Coordinates of N, CA and C in Angstrom, one line a residue:
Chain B
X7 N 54.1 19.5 23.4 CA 54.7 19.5 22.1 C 55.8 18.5 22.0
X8 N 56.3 18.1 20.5 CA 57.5 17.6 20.6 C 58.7 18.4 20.4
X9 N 59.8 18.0 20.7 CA 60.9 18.6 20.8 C 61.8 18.1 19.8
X10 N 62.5 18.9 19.4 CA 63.3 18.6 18.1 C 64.7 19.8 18.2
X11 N 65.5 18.9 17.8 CA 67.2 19.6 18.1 C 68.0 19.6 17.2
X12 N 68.6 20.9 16.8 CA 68.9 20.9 15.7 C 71.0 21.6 16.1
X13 N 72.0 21.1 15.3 CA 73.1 21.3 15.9 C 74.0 21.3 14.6
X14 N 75.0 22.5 14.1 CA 75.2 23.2 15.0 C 74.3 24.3 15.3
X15 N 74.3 25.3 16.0 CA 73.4 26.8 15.5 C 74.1 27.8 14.6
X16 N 75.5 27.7 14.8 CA 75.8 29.0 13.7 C 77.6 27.8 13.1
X17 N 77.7 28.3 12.0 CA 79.1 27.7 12.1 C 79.3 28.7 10.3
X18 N 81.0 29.0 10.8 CA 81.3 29.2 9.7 C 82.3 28.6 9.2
X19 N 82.7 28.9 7.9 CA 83.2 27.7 6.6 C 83.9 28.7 5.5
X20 N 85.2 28.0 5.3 CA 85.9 28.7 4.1 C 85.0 28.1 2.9
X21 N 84.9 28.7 2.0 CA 84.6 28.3 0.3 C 84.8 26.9 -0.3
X22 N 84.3 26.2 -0.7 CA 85.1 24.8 -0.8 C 84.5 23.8 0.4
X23 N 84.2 23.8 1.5 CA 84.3 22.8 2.5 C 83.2 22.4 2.5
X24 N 82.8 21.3 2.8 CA 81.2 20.8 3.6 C 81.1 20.7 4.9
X25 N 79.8 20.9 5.0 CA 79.3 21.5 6.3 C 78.1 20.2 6.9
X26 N 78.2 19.9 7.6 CA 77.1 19.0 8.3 C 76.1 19.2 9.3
X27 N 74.8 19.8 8.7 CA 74.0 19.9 10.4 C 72.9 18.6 10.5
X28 N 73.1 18.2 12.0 CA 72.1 17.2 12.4 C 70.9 18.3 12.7
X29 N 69.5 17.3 12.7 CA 68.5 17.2 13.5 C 67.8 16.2 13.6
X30 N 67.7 16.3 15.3 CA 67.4 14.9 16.0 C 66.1 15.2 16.4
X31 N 65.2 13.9 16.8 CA 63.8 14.5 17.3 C 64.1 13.4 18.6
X32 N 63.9 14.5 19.6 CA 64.1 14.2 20.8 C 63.2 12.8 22.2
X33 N 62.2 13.4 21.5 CA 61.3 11.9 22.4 C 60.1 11.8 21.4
X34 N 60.4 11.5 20.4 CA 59.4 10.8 19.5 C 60.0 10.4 18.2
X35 N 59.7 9.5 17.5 CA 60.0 9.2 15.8 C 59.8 10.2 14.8
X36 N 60.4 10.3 14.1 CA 60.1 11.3 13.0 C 60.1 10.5 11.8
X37 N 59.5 9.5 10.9 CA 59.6 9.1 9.5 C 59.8 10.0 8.9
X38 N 59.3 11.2 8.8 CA 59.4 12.0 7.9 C 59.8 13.5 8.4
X39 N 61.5 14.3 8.5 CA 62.1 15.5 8.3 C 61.3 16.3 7.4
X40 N 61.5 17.4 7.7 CA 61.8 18.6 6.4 C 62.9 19.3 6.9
X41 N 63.5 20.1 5.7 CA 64.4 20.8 5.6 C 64.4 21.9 5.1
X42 N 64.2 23.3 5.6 CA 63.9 24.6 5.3 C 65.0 25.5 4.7
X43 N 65.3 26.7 4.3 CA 66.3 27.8 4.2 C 65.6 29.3 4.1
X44 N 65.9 29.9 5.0 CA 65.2 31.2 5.2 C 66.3 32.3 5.1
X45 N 66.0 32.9 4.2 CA 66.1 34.5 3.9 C 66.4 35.4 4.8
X46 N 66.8 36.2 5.1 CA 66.8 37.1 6.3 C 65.3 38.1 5.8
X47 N 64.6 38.0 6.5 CA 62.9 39.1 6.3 C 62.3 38.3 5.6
X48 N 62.5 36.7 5.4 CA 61.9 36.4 4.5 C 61.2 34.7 5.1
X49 N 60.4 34.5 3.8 CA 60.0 33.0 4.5 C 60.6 31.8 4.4
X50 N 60.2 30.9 5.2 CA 60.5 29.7 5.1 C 60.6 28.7 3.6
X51 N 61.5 28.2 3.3 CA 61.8 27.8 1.6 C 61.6 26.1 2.0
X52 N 60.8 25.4 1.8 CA 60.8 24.1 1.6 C 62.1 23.6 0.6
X53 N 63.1 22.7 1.5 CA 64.3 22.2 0.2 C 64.0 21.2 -0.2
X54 N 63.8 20.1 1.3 CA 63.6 18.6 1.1 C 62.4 18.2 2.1
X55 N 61.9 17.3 1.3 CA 61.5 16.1 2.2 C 62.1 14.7 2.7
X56 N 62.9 14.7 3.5 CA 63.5 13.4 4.2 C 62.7 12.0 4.7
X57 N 63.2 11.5 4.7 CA 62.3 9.9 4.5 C 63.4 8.9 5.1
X58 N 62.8 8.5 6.4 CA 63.5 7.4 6.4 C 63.8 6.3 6.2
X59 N 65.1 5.7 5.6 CA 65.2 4.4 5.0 C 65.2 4.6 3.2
X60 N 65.0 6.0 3.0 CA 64.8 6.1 1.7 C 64.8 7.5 1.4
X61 N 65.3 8.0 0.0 CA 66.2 9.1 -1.0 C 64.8 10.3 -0.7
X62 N 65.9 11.2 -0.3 CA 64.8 12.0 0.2 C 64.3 12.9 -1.0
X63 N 63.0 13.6 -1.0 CA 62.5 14.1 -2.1 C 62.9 16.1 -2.2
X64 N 62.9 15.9 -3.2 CA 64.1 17.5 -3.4 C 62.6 18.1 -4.1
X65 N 62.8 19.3 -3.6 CA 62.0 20.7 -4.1 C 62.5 20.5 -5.4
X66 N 61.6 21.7 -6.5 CA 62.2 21.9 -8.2 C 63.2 23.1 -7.3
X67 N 64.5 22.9 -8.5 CA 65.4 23.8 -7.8 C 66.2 23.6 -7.0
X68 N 66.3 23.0 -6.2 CA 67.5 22.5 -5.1 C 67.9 21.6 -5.6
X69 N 69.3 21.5 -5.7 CA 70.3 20.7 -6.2 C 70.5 19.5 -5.5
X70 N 70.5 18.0 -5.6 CA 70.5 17.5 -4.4 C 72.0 17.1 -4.4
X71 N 72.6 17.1 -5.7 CA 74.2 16.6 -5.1 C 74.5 17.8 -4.3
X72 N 74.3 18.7 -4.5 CA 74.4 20.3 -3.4 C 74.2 20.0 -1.9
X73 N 72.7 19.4 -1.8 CA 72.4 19.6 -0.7 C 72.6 18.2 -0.1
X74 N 72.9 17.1 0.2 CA 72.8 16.1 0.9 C 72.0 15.6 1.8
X75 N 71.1 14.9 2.1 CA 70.6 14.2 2.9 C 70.4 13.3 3.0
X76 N 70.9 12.9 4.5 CA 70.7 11.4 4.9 C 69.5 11.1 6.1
X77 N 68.8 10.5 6.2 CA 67.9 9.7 7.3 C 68.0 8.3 8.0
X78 N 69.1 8.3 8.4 CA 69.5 6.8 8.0 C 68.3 6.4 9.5
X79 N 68.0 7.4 10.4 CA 67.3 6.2 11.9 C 66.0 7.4 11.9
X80 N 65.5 6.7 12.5 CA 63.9 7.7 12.8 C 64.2 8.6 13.9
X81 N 65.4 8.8 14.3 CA 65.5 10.2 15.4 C 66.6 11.1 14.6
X82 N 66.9 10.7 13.3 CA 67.9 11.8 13.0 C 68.2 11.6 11.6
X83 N 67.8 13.0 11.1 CA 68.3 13.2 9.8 C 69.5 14.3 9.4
X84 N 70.1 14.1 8.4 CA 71.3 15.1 8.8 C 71.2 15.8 6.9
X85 N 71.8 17.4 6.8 CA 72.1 17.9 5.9 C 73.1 17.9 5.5
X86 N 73.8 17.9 4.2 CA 75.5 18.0 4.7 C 75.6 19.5 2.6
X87 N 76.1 20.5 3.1 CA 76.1 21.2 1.8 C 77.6 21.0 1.7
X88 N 77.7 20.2 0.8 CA 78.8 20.3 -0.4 C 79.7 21.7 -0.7
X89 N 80.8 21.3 -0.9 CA 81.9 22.3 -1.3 C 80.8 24.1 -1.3
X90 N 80.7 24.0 0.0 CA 80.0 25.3 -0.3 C 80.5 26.8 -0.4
X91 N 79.6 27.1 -1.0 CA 80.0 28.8 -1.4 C 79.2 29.8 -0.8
X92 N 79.8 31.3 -0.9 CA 79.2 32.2 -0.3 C 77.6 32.0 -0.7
X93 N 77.0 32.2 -1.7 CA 75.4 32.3 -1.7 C 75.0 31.3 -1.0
X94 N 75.5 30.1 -0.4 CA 74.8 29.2 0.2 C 74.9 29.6 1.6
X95 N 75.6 30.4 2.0 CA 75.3 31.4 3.6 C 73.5 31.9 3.5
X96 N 73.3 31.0 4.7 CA 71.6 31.0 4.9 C 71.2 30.5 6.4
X97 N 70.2 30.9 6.7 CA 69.7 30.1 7.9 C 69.2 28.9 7.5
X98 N 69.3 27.6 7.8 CA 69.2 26.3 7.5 C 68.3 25.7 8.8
X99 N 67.0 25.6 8.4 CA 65.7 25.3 10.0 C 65.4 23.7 9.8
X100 N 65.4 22.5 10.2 CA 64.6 21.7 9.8 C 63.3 21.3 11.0
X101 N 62.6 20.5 10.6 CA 61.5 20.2 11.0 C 60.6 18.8 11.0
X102 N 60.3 18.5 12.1 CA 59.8 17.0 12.1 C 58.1 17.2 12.3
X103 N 57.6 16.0 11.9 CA 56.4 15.7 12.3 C 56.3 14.6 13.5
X104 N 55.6 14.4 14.2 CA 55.1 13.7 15.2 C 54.2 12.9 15.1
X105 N 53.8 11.8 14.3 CA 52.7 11.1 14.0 C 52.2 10.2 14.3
X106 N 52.9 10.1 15.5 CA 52.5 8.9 16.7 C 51.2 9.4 17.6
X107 N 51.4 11.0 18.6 CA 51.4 11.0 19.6 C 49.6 12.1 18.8
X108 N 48.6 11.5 19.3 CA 47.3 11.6 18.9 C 47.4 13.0 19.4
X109 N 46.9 14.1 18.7 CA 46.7 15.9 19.0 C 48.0 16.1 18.0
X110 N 49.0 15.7 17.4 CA 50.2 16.1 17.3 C 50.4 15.7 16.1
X111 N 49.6 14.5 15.3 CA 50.2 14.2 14.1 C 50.1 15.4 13.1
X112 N 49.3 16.1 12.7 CA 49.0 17.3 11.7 C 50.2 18.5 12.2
X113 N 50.8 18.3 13.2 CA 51.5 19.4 13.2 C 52.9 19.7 13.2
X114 N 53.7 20.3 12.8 CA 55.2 20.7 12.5 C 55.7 21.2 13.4
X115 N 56.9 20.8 14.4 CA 57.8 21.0 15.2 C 59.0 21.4 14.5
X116 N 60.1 22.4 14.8 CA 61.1 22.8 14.5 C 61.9 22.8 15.4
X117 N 63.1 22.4 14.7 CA 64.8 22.7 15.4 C 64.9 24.1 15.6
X118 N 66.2 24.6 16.4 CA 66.4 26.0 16.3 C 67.3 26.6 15.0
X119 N 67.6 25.3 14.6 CA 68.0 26.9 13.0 C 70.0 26.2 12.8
X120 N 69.7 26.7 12.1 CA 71.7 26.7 11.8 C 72.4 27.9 10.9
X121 N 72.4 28.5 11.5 CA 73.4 29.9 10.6 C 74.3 29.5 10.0
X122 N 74.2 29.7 8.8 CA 75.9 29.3 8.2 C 76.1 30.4 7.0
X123 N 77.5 30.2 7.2 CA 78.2 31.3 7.4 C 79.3 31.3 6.1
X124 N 79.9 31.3 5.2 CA 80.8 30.8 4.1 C 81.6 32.0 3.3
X125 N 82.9 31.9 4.1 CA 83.7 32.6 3.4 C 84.5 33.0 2.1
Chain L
X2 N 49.6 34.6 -8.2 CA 49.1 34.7 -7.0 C 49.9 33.4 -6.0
X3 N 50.7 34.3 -5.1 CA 51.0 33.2 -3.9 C 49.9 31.9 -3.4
X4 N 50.1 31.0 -2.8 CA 49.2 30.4 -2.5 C 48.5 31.3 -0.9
X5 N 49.2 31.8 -0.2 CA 49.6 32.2 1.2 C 50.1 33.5 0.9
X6 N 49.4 34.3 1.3 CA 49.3 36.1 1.6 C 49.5 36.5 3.0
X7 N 50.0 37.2 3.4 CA 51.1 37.7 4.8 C 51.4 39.0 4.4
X8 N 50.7 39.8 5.4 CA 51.5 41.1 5.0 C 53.0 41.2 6.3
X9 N 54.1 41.7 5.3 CA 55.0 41.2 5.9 C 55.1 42.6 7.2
X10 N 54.4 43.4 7.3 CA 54.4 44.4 8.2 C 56.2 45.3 7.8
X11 N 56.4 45.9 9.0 CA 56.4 45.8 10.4 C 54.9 46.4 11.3
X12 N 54.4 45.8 11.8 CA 53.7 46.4 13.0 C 54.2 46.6 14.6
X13 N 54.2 48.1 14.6 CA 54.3 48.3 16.1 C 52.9 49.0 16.5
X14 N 53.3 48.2 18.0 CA 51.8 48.7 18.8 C 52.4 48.8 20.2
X15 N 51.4 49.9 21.3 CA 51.9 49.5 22.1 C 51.9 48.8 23.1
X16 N 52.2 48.9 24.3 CA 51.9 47.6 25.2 C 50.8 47.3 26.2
X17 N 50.0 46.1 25.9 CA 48.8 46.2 26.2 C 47.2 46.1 25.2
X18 N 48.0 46.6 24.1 CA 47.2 46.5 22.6 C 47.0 44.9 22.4
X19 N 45.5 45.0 21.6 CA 45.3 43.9 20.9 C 45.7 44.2 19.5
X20 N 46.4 43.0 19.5 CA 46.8 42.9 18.1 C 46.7 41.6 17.0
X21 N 45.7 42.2 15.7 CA 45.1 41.4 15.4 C 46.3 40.8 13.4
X22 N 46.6 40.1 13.4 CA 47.4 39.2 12.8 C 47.0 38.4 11.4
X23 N 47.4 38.7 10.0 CA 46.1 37.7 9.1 C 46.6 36.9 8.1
X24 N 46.1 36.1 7.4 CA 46.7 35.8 6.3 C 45.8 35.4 5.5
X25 N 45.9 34.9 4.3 CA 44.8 35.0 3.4 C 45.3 33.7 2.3
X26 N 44.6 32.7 2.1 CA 45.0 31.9 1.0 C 44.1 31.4 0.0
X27 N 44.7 30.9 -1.0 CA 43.7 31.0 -2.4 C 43.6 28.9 -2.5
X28 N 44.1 28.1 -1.8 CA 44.0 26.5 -1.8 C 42.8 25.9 -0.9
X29 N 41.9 25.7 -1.2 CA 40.5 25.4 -0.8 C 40.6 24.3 -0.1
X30 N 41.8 23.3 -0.3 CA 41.9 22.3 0.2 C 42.9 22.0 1.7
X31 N 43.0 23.2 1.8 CA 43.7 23.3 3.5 C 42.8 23.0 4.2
X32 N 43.4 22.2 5.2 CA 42.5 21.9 6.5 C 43.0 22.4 7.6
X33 N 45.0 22.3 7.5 CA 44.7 22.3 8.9 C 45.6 23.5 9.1
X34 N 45.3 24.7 9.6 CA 46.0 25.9 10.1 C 46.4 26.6 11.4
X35 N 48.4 26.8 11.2 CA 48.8 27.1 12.4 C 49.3 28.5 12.1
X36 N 49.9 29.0 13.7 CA 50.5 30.1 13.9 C 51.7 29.4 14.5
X37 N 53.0 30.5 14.2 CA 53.9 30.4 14.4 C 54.5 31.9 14.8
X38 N 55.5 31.2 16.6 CA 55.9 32.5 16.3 C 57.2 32.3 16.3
X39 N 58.6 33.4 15.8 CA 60.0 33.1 15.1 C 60.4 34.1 15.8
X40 N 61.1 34.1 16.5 CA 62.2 35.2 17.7 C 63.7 35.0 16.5
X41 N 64.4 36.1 16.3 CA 65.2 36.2 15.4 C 66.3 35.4 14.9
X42 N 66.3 34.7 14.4 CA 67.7 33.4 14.6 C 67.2 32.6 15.2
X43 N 66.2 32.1 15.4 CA 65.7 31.0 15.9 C 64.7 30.3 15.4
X44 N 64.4 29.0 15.4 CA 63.6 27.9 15.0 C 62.5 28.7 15.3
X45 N 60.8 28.5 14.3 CA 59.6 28.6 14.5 C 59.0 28.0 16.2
X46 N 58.4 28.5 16.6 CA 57.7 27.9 17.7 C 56.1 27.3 17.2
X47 N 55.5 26.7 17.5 CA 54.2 26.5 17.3 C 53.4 27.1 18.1
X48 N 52.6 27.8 17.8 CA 51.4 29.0 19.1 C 50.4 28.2 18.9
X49 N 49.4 28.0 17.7 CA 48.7 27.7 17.8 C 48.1 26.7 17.0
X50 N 47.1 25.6 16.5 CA 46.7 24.9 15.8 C 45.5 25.0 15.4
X51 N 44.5 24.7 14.3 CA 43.1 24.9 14.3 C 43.1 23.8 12.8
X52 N 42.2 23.0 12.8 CA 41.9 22.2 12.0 C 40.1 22.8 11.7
X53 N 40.2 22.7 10.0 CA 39.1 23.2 9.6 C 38.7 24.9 10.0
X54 N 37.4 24.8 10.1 CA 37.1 26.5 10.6 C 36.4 26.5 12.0
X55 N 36.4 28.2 12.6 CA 36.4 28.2 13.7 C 37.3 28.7 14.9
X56 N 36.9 28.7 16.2 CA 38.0 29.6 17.1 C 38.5 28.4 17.5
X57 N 39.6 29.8 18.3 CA 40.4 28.7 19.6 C 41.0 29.3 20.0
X58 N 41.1 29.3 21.3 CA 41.5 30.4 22.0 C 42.5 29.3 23.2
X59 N 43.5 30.3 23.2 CA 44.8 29.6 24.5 C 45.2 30.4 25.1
X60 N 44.8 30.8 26.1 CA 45.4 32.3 27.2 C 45.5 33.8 26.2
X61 N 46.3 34.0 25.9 CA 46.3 35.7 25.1 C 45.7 35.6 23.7
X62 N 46.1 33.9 23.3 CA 45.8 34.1 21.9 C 44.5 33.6 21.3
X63 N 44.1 33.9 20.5 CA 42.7 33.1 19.6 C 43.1 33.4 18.5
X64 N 43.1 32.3 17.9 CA 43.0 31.7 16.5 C 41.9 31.5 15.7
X65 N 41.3 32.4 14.4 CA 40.2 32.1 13.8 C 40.3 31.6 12.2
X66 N 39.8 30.8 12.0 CA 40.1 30.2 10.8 C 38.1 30.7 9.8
X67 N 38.2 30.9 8.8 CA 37.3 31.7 8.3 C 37.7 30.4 6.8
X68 N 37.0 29.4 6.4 CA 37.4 28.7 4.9 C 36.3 29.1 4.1
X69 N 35.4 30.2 4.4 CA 34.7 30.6 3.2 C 35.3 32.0 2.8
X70 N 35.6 32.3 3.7 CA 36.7 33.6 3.5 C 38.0 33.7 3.0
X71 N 38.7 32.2 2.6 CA 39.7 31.9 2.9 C 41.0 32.6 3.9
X72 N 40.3 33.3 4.7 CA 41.2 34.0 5.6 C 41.3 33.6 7.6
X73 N 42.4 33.4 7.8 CA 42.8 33.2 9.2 C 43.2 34.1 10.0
X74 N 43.1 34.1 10.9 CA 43.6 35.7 11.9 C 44.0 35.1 13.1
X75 N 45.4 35.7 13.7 CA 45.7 35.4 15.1 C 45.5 36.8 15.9
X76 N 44.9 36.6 17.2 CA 44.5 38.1 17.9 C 45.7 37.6 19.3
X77 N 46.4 38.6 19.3 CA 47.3 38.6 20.7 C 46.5 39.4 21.5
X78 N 46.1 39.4 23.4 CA 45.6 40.3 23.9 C 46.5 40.3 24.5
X79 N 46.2 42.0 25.3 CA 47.2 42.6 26.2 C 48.5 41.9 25.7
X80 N 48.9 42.9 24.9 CA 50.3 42.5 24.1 C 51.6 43.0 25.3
X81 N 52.4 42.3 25.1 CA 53.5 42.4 25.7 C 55.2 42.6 24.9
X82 N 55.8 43.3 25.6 CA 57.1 43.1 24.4 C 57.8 42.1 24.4
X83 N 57.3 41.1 25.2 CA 58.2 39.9 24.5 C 57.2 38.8 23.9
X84 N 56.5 39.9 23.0 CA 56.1 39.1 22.3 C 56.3 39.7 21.0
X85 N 57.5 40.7 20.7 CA 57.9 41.2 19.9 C 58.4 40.2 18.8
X86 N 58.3 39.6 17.7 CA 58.7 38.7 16.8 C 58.3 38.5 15.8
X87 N 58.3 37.7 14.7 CA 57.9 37.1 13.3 C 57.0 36.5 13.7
X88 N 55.7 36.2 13.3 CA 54.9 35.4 13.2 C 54.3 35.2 11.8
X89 N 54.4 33.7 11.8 CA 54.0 33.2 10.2 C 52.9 32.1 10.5
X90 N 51.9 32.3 9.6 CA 50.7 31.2 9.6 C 51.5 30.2 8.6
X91 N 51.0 29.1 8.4 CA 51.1 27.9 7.9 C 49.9 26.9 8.0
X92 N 49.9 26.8 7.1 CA 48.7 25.7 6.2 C 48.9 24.5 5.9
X93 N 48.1 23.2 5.7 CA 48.0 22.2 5.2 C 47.2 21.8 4.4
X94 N 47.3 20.7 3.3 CA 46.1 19.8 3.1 C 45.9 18.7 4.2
X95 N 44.8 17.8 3.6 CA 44.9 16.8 4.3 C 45.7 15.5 3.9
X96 N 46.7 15.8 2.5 CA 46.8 14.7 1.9 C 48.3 14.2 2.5
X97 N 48.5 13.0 2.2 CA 49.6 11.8 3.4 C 50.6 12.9 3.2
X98 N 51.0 13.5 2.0 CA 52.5 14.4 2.5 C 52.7 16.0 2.8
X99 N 51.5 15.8 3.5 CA 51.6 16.8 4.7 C 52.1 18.5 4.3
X100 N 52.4 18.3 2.9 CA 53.1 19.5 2.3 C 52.7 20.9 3.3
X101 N 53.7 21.7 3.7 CA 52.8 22.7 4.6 C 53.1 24.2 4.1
X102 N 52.7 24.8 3.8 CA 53.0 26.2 3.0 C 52.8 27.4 4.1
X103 N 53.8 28.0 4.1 CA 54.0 28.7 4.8 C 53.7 30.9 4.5
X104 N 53.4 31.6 5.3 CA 53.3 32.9 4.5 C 54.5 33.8 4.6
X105 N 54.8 34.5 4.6 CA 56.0 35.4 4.7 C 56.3 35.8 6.1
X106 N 55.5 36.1 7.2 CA 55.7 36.3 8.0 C 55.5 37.6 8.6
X107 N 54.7 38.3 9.5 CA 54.6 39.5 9.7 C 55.4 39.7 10.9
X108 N 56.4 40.9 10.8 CA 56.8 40.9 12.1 C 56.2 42.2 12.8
X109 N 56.1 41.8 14.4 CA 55.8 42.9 15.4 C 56.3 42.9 16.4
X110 N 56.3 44.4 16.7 CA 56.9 45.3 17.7 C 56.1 45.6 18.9
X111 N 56.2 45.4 19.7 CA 55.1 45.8 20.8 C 55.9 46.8 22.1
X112 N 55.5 48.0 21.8 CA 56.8 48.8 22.3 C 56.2 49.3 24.0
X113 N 57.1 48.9 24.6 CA 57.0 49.2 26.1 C 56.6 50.7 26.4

C-alpha cells in the first residue's frame, strides 16, 4: 500500500483561532487529496477535492473561506479552519490517491485522522 | 434513496464466527469496490479491493462484489477480537475524478 501521514492527531483550540492540519503522502505523489469530516457513528463526509497547483474543488455546502486548502507540492496538502467554532469540533481524515504505482491507482489511502477539538 | 446502503449494525459475534458484512448500492456505474476497516479515532485502513464483479479472497477475508445485484459482501473467517471495528465499503466509478462514495459503516464486536 501507500502510506499517507496526517498531523496533528488531536488538537484543541479556543473559539476564534485557526487550526492547521497537514497531510503528507509519504513515498508516492498525490495530484489529487481528499478531505473528509466524520461524525462520531457516522460516515465519512467528502469536503474537498485538492488539486495540486490549483483551487481545490469544494463539496455543495462546505464553505471554502471556512475551510482552507492549500496543495501547493505533490506530497502535501494542508487544511487550515478559520476562526473556528465549537460545531466545527469533528474528526478531520484526509486521503490521497496513488496513481503512479500500477495495482494502486483506483484506490484510496488515508491519514490517521485529526480530532479537533474547539472551545 | 442513499446512493450506498450500510446497515450501521452493531453486530456482535463470537470468536471464531464467520462474519458476513454487506452493502447495497443503487449507481450502476461503480466499478471499483473496497472494504475498509476504521479502529476508533483512526484513519480508514484499506482490507480489500475488487474491481467489477466477482471474488477475492486474502487470508480471513473474501470480498464478493454481485453488479447485478447491486450488492457487495465482505466475509471475515474465524473472527477474532481484534478485529473488532467499523467497517465501511466504498465504491467508485470509473470516471477521471475518482469521486468515491462511501456507506455508513457497520460496526463489529467479536467477543472473546
Amino acid at each position: 500500500g501507500a502510506v499517507v501521514s496526517q498531523h496533528p492527531s488531536r488538537v484543541i483550540c479556543k473559539s476564534g483561532t485557526s487550526v492547521k492540519i497537514e497531510c503528507r503522502s509519504l513515498d508516492f505523489q498525490a495530484t489529487t487529496m481528499f478531505w473528509y469530516r466524520q461524525f462520531p457513528k457516522q460516515s465519512l463526509m467528502l469536503m474537498a477535492t485538492s488539486n495540486e497547483g490549483s483551487k481545490a474543488t469544494y463539496e455543495q455546502g462546505v464553505e471554502k473561506d471556512k475551510f482552507l486548502i492549500n496543495h501547493a507540492s505533490l506530497t502535501l496538502s494542508t487544511l487550515t479552519v478559520t476562526s473556528a467554532h465549537p460545531e466545527d469540533s469533528s474528526f478531520y481524515i484526509c486521503s490521497a490517491r496513488d496513481h503512479q504505482r500500477p495495482g494502486n491507482i483506483e484506490k484510496l489511502f488515508f491519514g490517521s485522522g485529526t480530532q479537533l477539538s474547539v472551545l | 434513496q442513499k446512493e450506498v446502503e450500510q446497515d450501521p449494525g452493531p453486530l456482535s459475534v463470537p470468536e471464531g464466527a464467520i462474519v458476513s458484512l454487506n452493502c447495497t448500492y443503487s449507481n450502476s456505474a461503480f466499478q471499483y469496490f473496497m472494504w475498509y476497516r476504521q479502529y476508533s479515532r483512526k484513519g480508514p485502513e484499506l482490507l480489500m479491493y475488487t474491481y467489477s464483479s466477482g471474488n477475492k479472497e486474502d487470508g480471513r477475508f473474501t470480498a464478493q462484489v454481485d453488479k447485478s445485484s447491486k450488492y457487495i459482501s465482505l466475509f471475515i473467517r474465524d473472527s477474532q477480537p481484534s478485529d473488532s471495528a467499523t467497517y465501511l465499503c466504498a465504491m467508485s466509478t470509473t470516471s477521471g475524478t475518482y469521486k468515491y462514495i462511501f456507506g455508513t459503516g457497520t460496526r463489529l464486536k467479536v467477543l472473546a
